[in-house]
Coordinates of C-alpha atoms and ligand atoms in Angstrom, one line a residue:
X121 CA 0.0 0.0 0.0
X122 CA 1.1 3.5 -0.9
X123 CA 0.7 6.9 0.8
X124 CA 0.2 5.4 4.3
X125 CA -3.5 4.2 3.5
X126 CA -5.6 1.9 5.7
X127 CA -5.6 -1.6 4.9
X128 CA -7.2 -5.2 6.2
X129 CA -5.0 -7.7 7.2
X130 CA -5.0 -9.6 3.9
X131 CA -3.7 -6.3 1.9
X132 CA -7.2 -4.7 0.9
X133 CA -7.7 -1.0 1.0
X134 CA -10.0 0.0 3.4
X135 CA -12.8 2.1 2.6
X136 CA -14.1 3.5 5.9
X137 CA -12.7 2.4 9.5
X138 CA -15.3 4.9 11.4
X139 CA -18.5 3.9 10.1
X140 CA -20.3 0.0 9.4
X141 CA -21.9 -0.1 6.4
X142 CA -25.9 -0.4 7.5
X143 CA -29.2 -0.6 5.9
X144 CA -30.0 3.2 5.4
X145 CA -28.9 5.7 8.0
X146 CA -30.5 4.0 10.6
X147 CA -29.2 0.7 10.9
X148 CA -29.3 -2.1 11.1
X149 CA -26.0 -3.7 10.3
X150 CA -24.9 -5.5 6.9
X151 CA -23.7 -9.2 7.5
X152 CA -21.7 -8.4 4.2
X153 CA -19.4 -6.0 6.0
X154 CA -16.5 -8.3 6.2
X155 CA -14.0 -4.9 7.3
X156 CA -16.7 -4.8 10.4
X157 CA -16.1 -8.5 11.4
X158 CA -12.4 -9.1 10.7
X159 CA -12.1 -6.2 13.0
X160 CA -14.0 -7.6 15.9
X161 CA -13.2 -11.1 15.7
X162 CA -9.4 -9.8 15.7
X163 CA -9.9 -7.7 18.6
X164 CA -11.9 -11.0 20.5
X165 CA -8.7 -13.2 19.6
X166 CA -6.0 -10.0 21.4
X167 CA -5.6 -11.4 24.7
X168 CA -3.7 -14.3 25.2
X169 CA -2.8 -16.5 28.5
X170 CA -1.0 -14.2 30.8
X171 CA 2.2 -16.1 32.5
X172 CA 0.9 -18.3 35.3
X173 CA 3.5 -16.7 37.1
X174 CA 5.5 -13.5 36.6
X175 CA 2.8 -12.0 34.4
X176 CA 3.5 -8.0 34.9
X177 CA 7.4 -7.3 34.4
X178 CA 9.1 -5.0 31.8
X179 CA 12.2 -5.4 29.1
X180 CA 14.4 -4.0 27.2
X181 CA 17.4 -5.1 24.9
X182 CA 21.1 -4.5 25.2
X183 CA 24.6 -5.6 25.2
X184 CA 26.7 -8.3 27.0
X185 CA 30.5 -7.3 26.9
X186 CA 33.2 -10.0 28.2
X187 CA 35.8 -8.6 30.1
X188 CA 38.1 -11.7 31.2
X189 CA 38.8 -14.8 29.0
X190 CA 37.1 -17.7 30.4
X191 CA 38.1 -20.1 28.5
X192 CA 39.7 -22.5 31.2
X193 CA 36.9 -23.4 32.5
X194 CA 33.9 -23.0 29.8
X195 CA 33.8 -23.5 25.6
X196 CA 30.9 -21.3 25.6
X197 CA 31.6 -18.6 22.9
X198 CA 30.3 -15.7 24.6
X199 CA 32.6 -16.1 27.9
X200 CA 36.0 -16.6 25.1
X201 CA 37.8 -13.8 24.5
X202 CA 38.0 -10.2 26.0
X203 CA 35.9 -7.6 24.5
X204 CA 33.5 -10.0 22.9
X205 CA 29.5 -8.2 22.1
X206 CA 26.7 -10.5 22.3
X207 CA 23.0 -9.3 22.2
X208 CA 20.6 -9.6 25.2
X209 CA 17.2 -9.1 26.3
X210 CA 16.2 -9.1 30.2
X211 CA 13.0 -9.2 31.3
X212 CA 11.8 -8.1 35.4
X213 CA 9.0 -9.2 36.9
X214 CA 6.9 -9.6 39.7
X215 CA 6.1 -13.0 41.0
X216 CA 2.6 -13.7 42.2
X217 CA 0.7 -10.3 40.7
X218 CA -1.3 -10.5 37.6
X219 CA -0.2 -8.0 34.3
X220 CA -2.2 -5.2 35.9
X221 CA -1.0 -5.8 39.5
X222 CA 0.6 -2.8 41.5
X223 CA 4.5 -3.7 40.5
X224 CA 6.1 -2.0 43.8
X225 CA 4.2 -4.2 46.1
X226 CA 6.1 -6.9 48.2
X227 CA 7.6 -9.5 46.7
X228 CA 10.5 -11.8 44.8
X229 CA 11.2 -9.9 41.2
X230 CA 12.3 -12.1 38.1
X231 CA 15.2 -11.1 36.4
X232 CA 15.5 -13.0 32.9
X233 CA 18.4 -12.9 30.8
X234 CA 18.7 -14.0 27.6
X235 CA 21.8 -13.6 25.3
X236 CA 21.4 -14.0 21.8
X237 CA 24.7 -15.9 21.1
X238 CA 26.2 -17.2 17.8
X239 CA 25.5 -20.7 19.1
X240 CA 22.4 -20.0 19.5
X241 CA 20.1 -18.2 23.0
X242 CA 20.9 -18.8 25.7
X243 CA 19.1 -17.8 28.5
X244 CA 19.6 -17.7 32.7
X245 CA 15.9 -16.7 34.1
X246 CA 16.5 -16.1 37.9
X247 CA 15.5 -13.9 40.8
X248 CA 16.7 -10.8 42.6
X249 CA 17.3 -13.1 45.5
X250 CA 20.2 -16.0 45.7
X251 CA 17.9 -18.6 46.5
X252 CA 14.2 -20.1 46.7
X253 CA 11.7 -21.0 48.6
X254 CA 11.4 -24.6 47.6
X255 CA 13.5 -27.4 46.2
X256 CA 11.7 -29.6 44.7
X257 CA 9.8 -29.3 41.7
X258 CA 7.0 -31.3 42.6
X259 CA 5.9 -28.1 44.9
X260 CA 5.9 -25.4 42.8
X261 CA 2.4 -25.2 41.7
X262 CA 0.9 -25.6 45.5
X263 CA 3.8 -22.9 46.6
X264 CA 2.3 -20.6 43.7
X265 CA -1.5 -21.1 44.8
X266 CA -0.8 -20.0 48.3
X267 CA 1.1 -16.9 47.1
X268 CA -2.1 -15.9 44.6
X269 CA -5.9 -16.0 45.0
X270 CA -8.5 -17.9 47.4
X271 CA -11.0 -19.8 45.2
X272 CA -13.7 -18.5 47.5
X273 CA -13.0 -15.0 48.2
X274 CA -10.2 -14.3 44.8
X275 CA -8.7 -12.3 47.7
X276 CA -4.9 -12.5 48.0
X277 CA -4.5 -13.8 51.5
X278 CA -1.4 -14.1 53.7
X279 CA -3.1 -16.9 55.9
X280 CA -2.1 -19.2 52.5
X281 CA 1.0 -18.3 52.1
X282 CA 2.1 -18.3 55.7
X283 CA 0.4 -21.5 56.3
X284 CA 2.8 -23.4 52.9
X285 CA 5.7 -21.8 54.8
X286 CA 5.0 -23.2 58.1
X287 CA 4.5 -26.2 56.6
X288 CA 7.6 -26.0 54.2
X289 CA 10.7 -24.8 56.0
X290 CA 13.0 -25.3 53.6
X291 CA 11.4 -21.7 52.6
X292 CA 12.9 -20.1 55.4
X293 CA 16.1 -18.5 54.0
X294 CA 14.2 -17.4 51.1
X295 CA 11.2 -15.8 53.1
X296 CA 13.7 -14.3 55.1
X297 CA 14.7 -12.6 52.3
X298 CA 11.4 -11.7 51.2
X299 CA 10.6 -10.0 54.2
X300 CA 13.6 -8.3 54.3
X301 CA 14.6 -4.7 52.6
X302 CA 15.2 -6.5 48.9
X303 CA 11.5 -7.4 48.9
X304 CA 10.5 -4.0 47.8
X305 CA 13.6 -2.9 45.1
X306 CA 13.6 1.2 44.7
X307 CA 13.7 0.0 40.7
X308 CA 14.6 -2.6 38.7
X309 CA 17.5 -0.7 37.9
X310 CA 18.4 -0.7 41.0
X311 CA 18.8 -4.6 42.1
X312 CA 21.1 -7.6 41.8
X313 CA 20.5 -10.2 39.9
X314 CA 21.0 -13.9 40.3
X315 CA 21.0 -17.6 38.2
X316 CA 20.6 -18.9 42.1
X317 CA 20.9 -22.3 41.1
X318 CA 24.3 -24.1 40.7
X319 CA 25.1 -24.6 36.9
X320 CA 27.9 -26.5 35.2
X321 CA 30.3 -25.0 32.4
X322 CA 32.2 -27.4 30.9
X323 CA 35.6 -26.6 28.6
X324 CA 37.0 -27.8 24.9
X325 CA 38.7 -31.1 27.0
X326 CA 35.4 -31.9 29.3
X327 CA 37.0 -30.5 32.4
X328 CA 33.6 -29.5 34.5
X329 CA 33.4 -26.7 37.0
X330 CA 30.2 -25.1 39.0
X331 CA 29.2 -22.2 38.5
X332 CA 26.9 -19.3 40.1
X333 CA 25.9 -16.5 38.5
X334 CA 25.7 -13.0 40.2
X335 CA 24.9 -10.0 38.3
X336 CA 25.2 -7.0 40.5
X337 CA 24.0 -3.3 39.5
X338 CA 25.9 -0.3 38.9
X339 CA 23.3 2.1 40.1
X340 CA 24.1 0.4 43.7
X341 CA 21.1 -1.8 45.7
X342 CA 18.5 0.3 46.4
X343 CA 14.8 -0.3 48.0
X344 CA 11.9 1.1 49.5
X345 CA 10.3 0.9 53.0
X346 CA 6.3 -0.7 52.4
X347 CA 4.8 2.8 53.1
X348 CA 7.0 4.4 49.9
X349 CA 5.7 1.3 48.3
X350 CA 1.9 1.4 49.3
X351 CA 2.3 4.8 48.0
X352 CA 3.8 4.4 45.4
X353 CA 1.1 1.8 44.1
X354 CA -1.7 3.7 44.7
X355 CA -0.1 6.8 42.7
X356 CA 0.8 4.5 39.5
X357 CA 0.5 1.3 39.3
X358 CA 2.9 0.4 36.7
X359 CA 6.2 2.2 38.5
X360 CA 8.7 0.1 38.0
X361 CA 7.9 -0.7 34.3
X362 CA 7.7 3.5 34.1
X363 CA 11.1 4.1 35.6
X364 CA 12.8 1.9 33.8
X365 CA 11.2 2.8 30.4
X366 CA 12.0 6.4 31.2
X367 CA 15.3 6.2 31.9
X368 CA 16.2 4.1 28.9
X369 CA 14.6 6.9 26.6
X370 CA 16.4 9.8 28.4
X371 CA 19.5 7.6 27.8
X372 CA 20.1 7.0 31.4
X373 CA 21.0 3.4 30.8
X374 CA 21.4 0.6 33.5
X375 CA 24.4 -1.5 33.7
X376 CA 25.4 -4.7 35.6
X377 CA 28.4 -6.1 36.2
X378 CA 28.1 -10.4 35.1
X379 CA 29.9 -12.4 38.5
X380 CA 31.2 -15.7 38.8
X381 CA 31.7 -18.1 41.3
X382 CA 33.2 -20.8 40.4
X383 CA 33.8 -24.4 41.9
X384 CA 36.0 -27.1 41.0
X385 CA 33.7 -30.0 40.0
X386 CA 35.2 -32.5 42.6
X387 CA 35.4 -30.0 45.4
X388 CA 32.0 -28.8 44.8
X389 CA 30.2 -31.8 45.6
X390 CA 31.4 -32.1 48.6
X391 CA 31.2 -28.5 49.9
X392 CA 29.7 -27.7 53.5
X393 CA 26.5 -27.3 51.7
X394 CA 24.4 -29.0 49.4
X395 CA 25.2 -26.7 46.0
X396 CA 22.1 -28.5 44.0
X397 CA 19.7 -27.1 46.9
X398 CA 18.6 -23.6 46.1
X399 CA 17.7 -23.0 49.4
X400 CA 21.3 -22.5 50.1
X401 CA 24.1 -20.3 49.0
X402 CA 27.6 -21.2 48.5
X403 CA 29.8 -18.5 50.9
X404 CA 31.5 -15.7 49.3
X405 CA 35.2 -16.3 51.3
X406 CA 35.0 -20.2 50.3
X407 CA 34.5 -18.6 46.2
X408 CA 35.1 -15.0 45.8
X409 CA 33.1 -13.2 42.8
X410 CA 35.0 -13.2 39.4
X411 CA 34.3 -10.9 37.1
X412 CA 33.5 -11.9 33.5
X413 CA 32.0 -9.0 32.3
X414 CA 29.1 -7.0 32.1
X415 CA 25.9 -5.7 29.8
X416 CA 23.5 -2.5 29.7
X417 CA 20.4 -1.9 28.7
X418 CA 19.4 0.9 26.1
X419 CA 16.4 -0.2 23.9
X420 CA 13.5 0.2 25.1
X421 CA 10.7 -2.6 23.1
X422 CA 9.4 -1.1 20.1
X423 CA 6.1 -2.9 21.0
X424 CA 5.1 -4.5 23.9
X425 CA 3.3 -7.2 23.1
X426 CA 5.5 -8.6 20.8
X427 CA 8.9 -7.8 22.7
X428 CA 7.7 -8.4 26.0
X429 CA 4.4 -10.6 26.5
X430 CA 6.0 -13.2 23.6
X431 CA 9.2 -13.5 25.3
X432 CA 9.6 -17.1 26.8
X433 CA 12.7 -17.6 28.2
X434 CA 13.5 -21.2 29.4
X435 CA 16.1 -22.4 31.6
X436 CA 16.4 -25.3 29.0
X437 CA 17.9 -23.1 26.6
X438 CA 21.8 -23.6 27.0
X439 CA 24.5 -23.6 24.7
X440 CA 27.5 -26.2 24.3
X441 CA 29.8 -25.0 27.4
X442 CA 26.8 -24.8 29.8
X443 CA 25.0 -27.8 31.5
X444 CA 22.0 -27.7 33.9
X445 CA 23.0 -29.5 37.1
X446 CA 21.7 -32.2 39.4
X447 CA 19.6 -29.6 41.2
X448 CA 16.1 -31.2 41.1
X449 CA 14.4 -27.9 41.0
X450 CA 16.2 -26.7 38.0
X451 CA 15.6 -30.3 36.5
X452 CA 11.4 -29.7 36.8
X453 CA 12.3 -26.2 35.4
X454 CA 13.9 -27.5 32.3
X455 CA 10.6 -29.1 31.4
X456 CA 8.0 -26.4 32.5
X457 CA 9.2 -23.1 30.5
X458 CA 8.9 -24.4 26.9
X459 CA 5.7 -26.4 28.1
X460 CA 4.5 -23.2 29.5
X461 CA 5.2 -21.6 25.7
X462 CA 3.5 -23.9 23.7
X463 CA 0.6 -23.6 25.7
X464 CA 0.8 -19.6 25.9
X465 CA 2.3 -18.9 22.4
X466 CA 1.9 -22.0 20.2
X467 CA 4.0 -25.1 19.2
X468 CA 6.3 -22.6 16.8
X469 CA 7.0 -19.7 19.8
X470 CA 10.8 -20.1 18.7
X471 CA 10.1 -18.4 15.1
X472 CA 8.7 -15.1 17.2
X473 CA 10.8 -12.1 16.8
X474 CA 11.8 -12.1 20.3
X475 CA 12.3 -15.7 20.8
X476 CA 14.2 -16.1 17.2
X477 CA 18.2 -16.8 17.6
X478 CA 20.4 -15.0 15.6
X479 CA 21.8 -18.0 13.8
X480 CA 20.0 -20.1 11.5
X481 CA 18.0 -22.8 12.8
X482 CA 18.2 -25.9 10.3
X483 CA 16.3 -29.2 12.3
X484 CA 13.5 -31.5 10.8
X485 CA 10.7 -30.1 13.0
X486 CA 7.9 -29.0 10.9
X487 CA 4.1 -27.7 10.5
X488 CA 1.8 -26.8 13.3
X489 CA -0.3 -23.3 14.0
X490 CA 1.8 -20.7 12.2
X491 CA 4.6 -21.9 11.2
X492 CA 6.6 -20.7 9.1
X493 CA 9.9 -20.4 6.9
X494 CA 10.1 -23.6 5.9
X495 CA 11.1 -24.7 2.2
X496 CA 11.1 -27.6 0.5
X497 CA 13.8 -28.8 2.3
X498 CA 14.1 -32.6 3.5
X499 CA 12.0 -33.5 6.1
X500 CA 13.6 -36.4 7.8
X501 CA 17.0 -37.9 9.2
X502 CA 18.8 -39.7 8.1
X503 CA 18.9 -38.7 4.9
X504 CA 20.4 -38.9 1.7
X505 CA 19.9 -35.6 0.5
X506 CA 22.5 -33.6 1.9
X507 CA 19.8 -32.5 5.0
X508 CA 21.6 -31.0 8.7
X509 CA 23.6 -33.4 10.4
X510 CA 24.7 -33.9 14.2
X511 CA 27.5 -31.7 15.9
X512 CA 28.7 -34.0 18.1
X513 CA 31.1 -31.4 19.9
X514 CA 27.6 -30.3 21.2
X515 CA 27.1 -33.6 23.3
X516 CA 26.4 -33.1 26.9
X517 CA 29.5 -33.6 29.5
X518 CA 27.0 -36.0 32.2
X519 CA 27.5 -37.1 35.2
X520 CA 28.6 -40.4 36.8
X521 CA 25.4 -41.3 39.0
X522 CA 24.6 -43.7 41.5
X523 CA 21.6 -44.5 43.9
X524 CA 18.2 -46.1 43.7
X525 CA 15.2 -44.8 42.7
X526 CA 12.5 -43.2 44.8
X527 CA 11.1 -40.0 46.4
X528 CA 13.6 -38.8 48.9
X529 CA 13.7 -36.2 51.4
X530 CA 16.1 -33.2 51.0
X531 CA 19.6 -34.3 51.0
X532 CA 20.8 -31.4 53.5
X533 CA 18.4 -30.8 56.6
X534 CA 19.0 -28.1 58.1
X535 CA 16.4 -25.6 56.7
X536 CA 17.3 -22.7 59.5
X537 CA 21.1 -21.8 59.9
X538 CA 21.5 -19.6 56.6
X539 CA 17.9 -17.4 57.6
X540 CA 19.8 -17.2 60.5
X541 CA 23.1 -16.7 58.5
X542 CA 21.3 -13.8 56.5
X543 CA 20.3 -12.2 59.7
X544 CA 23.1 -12.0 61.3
X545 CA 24.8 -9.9 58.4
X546 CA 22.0 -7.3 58.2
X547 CA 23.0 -4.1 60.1
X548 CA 20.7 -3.3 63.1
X549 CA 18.5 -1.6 60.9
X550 CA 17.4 -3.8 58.3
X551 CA 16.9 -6.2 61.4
X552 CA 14.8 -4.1 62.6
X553 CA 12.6 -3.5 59.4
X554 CA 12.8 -7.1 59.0
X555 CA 11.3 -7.9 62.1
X556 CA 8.1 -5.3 61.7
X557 CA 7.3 -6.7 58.3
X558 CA 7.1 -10.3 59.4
X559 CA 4.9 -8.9 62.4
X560 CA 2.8 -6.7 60.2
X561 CA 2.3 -9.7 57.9
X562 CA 1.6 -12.3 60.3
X563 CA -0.5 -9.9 62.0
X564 CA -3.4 -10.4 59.5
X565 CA -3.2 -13.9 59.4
X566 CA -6.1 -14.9 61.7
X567 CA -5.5 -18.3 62.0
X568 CA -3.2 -19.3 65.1
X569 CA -1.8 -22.4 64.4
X570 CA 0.0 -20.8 61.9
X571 CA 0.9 -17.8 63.9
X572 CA 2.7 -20.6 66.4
X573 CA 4.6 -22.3 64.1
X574 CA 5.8 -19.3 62.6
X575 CA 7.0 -18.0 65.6
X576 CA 8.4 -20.8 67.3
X577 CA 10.2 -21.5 64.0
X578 CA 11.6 -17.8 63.7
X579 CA 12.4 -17.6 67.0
X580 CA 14.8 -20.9 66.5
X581 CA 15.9 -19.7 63.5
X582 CA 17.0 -15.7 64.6
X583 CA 17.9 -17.0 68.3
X584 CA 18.6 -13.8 70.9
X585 CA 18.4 -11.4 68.2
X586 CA 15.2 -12.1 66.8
X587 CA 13.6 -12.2 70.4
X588 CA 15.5 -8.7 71.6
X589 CA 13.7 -6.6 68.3
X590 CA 9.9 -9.1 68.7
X591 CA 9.7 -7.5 72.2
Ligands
HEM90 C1 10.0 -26.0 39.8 C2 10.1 -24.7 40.0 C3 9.6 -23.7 39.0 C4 8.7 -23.8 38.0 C5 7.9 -25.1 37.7 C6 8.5 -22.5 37.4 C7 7.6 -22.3 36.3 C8 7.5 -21.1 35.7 C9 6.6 -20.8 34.6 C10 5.6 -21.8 34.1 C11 6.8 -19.5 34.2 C12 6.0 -18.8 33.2 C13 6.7 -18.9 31.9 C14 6.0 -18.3 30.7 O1 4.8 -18.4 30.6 O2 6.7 -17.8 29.8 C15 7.8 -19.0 35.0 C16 8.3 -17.7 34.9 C17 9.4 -17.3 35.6 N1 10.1 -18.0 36.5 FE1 9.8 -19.8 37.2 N2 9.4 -21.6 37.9 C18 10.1 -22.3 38.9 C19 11.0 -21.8 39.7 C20 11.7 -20.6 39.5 C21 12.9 -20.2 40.1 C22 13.7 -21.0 41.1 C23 13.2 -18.9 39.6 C24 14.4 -18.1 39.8 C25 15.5 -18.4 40.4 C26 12.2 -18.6 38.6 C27 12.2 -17.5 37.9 C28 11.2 -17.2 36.9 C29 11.2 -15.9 36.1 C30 12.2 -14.8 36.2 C31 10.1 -16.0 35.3 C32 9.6 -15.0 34.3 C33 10.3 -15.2 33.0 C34 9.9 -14.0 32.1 O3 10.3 -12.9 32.4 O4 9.3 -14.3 31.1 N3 11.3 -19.6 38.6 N4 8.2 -19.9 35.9

């Protein structure tokens, strides 16, 4: 179409986009009005699923710079070489909010990375927060129903959630967290992020290592108390996704700093703690931070929907260099992201602009809803005509296993000493904050069963301390 004209979606001109055509002035409507019912039946078909968790977050693009070689201890291409510039897209989010939730309220934020590398995306999709609430995938979806809506009331309702965290105290460290000052982040500028589970990068001779990521702001930590917060909801509701928006178009534009620790394979699996529990951390002194480089934002999306809303990041998409480990929550994860696509953007999500890597992708899957870019090319494998074949330089390192099947209990215990471990590092302050937002919160929980447990188990778990600032 020339001159900037009106058209419908299969290339006609459009004739008039203000008024149906109608029998005489006065109506009634024309079933022949075709421009009338593609546009309704397109606007029925605009909403799609919202994430079933994490649905209100913002992005923007940028760039991932490497600043130390390491190729000792991974192949990956976009960790090799100094200097190196590889595209990336992150995504924050809120965790238990719908899209149109209040973004400054209390909570976990997401922080989803994906680099578009020339071996194809890879992403990390973590948290502000070094560890989680749960480690085993199998409670995920209950640990997600207490954080939302009562099927009676559709009320959020802290009773639930405090009741799956009496009853799950492997949540401890992380709620300790929550409750603490990172639970309301100033802006999403302004926050660490982390891959909080243990990864593996492997190099060119199959020597494994363990890895955690760490990606730490340049604008500095800062958060809000909960009345800034409450405030801040009830003035805009969207304040996060503004500031960061803003700041990218007045070319303020956020950096973070990409941080390593790294553990010799051996070593690693028999460190003080268990590193495949994300309840844990591993301690700074044992494995210091290593620098590797470090990316900024500066594009904002040029439309949200199809920047944003179709992104679908998966901790199942890793490139040769980078294995998932034996973490069992990270295992369940590798499976629910790309399940979650297909059922929220369709069987062929990976050919969206967003979700598209840079290289070409040449495999023998085919057809379903909107697909497309596929020629005439073969089909199936093996072949004889010449199709893609195997790069076996892309086989995974594994592990050497042993045990029996079954459903086992955690593998470490002791769900309390790093809450208490966290605690004790906080300045007086933040202690004291910490303490009056678990009181304020447990003080609408009405039930008191759950109050009990809670407060015999914080008690154990913050010892003197805790009991000095309850008083
Ligand atoms: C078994 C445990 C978990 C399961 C089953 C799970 C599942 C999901 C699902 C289904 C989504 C929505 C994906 C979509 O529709 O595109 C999601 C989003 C997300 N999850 Fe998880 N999750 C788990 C644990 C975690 C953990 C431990 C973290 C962080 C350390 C995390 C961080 C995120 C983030 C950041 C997003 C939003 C991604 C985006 O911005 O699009 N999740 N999760």
């Amino acid at each position: 179409m020339s001159d900037n004209k009106l058209s419908t979606g299969s290339g006609q001109p459009w004739g008039d986009n203000n008024h149906s055509q109608t029998a005489g002035v006065r109506g009634p409507v024309l079933l022949q009005d075709y421009q009338l019912q593609e546009k309704l039946a397109h606007f029925n078909r605009e909403r799609i699923p919202e994430r079933v968790v994490h649905a209100k977050g913002a992005g923007a693009y940028g760039t991932f710079k490497s600043t130390k070689d390491m190729s000792k201890y991974t192949k990956a291409d976009l960790f090799n070489g100094v200097g190196k510039k590889t595209p990336i897209f992150l995504r924050f989010s809120q965790v238990a909010g719908e899209a149109g939730y209040p973004d400054t309220l209390r909570d976990v934020r997401g922080f989803a990375l994906r680099f578009y590398t020339q071996e194809g995306n890879y992403d990390i999709v973590g948290n502000n927060t070094p560890v989680f609430f749960i480690q085993d995938p199998l409670k995920f979806p209950d640990f997600i129903h207490s954080q939302k809506r009562d099927p009676r009331t559709h009320l959020r309702d802290n009773n639930m959630q405090w009741d799956f965290w009496a009853h799950s105290p492997e949540s401890c460290h992380q709620v300790t967290y929550l409750m603490g000052d990172r639970g309301n982040p100033a802006s999403y500028r302004t926050m660490n992020g982390y891959g909080s589970h243990t990864y593996k990068w492997v190099t060119e001779d199959g020597t494994a290592y363990w890895i955690k990521y760490h990606f730490i702001s340049k604008q500095g930590v800062q958060n809000m108390t909960d009345e800034v917060a409450t405030k801040a909801a009830g003035e805009d509701t969207d304040y996060l996704l503004h500031d960061l928006f803003d700041a990218i178009e007045r070319r303020d534009y956020p950096s973070w700093k990409v941080c390593v620790q790294i553990l010799p394979y051996e070593e690693g699996l028999h460190y003080k703690h268990d590193i495949f529990d994300v309840t844990k951390v591993v301690s700074h002194k044992d494995y210091p931070l290593i620098e590797v480089g470090e990316f900024t934002l500066n594009k904002n999306p040029t439309n949200y929907f199809e920047d944003v809303e179709e992104a679908a990041f998966a901790p199942a998409n890793l490139v040769p260099g980078i294995e998932p480990s034996l973490d069992k929550l990270l295992q369940g994860r590798l499976f629910a992201y790309k399940d979650a696509a297909r059922y929220r953007l369709g069987a062929n999500y990976e050919q969206l602009k967003v979700n598209r890597p840079l290289n070409e992708v040449k495999n023998y899957e085919r057809d379903g809803f909107m697909s497309q870019g596929h020629g005439p090319e073969v089909n199936y494998e093996p072949n004889s005509k010449n199709g893609p074949v195997e790069d076996h330089s892309a086989r995974i390192h594994g592990d050497q296993l042993e045990g029996q099947t079954g459903n086992y209990e955690a593998y470490e215990t002791d769900n309390f000493s790093a809450a208490g471990d966290l605690y004790n590092v906080m300045g007086e302050d933040e202690k004291q904050r910490l303490v009056k937002t678990i009181k304020e919160n447990l003080g609408v929980v009405d039930d008191e069963n759950i109050k009990q447990n809670n407060f015999i188990k914080l008690i154990l778990i913050m010892g003197s301390g805790w009991q000095k600032h309850w008083a």
